GROMACS .gro file of N, CA, C and O in nm:
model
  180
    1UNK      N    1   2.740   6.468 -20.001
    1UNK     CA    2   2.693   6.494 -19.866
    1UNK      C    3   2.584   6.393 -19.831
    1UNK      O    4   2.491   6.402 -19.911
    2UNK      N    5   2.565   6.295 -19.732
    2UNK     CA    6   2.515   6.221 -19.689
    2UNK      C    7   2.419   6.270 -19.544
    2UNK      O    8   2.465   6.276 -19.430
    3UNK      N    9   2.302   6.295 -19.576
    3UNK     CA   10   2.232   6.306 -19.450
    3UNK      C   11   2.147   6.191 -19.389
    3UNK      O   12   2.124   6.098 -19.465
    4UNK      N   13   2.099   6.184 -19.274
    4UNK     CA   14   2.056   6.042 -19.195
    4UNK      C   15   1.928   6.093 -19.156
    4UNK      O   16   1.913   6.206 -19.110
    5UNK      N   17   1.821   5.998 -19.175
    5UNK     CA   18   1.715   6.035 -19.103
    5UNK      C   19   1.629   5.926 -19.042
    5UNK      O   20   1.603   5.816 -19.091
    6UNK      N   21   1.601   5.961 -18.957
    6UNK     CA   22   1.491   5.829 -18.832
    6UNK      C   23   1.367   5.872 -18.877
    6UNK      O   24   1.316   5.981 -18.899
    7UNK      N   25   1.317   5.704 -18.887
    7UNK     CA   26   1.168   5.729 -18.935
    7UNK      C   27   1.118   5.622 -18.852
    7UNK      O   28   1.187   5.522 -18.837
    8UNK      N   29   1.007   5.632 -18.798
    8UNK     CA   30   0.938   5.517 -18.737
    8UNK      C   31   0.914   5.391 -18.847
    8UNK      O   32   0.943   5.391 -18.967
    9UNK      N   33   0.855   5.289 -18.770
    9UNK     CA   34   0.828   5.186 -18.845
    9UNK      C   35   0.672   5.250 -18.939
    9UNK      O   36   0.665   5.248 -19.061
   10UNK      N   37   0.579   5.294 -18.862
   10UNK     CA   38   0.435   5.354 -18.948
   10UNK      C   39   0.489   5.442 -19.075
   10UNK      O   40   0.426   5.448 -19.180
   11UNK      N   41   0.629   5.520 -19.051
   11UNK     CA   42   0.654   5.612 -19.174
   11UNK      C   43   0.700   5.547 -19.270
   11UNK      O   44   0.678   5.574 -19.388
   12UNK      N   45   0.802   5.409 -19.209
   12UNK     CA   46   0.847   5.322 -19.303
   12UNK      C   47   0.793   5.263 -19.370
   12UNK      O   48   0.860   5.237 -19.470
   13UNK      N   49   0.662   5.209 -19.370
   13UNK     CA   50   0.582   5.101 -19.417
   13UNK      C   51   0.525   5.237 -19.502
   13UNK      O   52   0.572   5.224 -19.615
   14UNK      N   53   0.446   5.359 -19.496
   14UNK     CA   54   0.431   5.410 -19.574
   14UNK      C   55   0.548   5.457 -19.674
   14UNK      O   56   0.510   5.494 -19.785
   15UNK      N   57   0.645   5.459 -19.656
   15UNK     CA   58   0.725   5.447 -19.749
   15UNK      C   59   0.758   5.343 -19.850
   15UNK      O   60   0.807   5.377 -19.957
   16UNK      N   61   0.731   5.192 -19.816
   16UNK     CA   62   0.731   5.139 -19.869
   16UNK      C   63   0.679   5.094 -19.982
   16UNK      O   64   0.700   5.032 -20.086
   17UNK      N   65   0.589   5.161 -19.907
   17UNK     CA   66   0.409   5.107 -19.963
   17UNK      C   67   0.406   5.195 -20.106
   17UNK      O   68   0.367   5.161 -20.217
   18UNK      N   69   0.454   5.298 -20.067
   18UNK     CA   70   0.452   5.426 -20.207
   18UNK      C   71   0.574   5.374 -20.309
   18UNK      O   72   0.569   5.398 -20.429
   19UNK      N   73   0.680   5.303 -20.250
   19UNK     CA   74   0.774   5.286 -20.331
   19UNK      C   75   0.756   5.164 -20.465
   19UNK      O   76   0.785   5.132 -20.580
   20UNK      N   77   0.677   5.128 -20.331
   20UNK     CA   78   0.602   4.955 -20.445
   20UNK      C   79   0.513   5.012 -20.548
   20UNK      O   80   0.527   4.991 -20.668
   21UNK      N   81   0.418   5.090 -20.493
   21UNK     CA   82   0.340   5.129 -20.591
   21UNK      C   83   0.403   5.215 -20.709
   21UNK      O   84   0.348   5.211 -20.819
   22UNK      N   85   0.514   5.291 -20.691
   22UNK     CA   86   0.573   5.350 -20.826
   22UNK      C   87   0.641   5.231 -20.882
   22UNK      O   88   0.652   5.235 -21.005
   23UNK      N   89   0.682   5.143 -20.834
   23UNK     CA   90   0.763   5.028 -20.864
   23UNK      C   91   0.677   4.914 -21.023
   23UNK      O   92   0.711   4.870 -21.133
   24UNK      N   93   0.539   4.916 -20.923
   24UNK     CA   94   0.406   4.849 -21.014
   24UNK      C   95   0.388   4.923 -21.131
   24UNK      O   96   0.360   4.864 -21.235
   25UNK      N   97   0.404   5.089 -21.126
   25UNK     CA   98   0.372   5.175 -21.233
   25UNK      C   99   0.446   5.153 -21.310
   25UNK      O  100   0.415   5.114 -21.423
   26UNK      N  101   0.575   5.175 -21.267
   26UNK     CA  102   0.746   5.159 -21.376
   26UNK      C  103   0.709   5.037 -21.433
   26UNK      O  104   0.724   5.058 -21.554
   27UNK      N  105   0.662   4.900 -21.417
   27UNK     CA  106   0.658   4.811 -21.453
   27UNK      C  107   0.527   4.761 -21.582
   27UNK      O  108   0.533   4.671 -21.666
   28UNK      N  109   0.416   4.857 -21.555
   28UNK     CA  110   0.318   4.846 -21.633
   28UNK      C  111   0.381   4.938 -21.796
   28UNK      O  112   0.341   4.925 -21.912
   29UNK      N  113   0.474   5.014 -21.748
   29UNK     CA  114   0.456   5.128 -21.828
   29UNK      C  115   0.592   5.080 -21.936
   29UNK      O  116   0.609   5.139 -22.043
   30UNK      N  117   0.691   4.955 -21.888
   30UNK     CA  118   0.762   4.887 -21.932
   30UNK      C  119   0.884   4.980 -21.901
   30UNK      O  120   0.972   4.981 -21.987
   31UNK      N  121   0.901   5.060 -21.787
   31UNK     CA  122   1.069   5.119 -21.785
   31UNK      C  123   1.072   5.051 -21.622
   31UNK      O  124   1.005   5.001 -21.532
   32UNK      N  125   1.243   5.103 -21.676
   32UNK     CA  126   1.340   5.033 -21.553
   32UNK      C  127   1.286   5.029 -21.411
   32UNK      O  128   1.194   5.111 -21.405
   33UNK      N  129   1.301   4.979 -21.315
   33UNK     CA  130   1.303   4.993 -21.191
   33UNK      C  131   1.426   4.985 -21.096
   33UNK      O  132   1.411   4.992 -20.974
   34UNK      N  133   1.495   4.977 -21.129
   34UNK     CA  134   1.641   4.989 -21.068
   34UNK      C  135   1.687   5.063 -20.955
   34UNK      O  136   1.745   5.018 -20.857
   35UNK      N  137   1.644   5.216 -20.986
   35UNK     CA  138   1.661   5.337 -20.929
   35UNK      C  139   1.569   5.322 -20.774
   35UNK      O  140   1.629   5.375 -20.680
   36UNK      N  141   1.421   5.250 -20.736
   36UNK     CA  142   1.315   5.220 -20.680
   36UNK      C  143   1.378   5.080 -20.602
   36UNK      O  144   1.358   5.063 -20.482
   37UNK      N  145   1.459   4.979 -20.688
   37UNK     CA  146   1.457   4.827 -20.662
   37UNK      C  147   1.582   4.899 -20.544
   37UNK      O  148   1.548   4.890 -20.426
   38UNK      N  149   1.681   4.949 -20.564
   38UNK     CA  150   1.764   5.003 -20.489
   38UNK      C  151   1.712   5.059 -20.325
   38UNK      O  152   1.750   5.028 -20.212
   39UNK      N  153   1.615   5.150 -20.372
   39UNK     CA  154   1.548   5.181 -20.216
   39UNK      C  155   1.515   5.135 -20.151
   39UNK      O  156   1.531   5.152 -20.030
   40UNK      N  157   1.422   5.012 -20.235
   40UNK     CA  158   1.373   4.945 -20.138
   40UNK      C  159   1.436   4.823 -20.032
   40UNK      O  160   1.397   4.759 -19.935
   41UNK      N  161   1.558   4.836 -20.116
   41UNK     CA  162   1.648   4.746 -20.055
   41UNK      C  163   1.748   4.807 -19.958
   41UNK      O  164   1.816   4.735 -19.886
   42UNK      N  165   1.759   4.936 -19.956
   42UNK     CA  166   1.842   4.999 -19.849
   42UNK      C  167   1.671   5.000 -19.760
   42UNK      O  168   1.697   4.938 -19.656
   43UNK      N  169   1.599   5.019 -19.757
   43UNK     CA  170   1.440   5.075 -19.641
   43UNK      C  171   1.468   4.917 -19.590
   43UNK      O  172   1.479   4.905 -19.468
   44UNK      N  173   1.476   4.836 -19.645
   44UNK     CA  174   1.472   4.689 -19.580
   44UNK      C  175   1.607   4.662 -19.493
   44UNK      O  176   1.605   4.550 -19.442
   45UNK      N  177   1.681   4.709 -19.474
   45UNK     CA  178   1.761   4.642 -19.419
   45UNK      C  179   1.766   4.622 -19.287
   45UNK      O  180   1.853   4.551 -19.238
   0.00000   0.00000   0.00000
Protein backbone atom coordinates (compact mmCIF):
# COMPACT_ATOMS: atom_id res chain seq x y z
CA UNK A 1 0.00 0.00 0.00
CA UNK A 2 1.50 3.20 -1.12
CA UNK A 3 0.40 6.46 0.51
CA UNK A 4 1.36 10.17 -0.85
CA UNK A 5 2.01 13.02 1.13
CA UNK A 6 2.62 16.99 0.41
CA UNK A 7 5.06 18.61 2.39
CA UNK A 8 6.17 22.11 1.95
CA UNK A 9 9.58 23.02 1.03
CA UNK A 10 10.32 24.31 5.17
CA UNK A 11 9.08 20.54 6.08
CA UNK A 12 11.30 19.24 3.40
CA UNK A 13 14.48 20.78 4.26
CA UNK A 14 13.70 19.71 7.81
CA UNK A 15 13.50 16.48 6.64
CA UNK A 16 16.42 16.50 5.11
CA UNK A 17 18.31 17.99 7.48
CA UNK A 18 17.34 15.03 10.06
CA UNK A 19 18.01 12.51 7.41
CA UNK A 20 21.67 13.77 6.94
CA UNK A 21 22.17 13.90 10.37
CA UNK A 22 21.21 10.09 10.99
CA UNK A 23 23.12 9.56 7.80
CA UNK A 24 26.52 11.29 9.69
CA UNK A 25 25.61 9.00 12.76
CA UNK A 26 25.32 5.63 10.59
CA UNK A 27 28.59 6.67 9.30
CA UNK A 28 30.58 7.47 12.52
CA UNK A 29 29.25 4.37 14.03
CA UNK A 30 30.59 2.38 10.79
CA UNK A 31 26.99 0.79 9.58
CA UNK A 32 25.30 0.96 6.34
CA UNK A 33 23.53 3.88 5.03
CA UNK A 34 21.67 2.61 2.22
CA UNK A 35 18.25 2.45 3.76
CA UNK A 36 18.77 6.77 4.52
CA UNK A 37 21.02 7.15 1.01
CA UNK A 38 17.66 5.90 -0.64
CA UNK A 39 15.46 8.69 0.98
CA UNK A 40 17.29 11.06 0.44
CA UNK A 41 17.30 10.48 -3.01
CA UNK A 42 13.57 9.97 -3.52
CA UNK A 43 13.13 13.78 -1.02
CA UNK A 44 15.44 15.15 -3.87
CA UNK A 45 13.83 14.59 -6.75
Amino acid sequence: MKTKYRFDEYEVGIIINALIELRNQLIREGRYTDAVDELLIKLCR
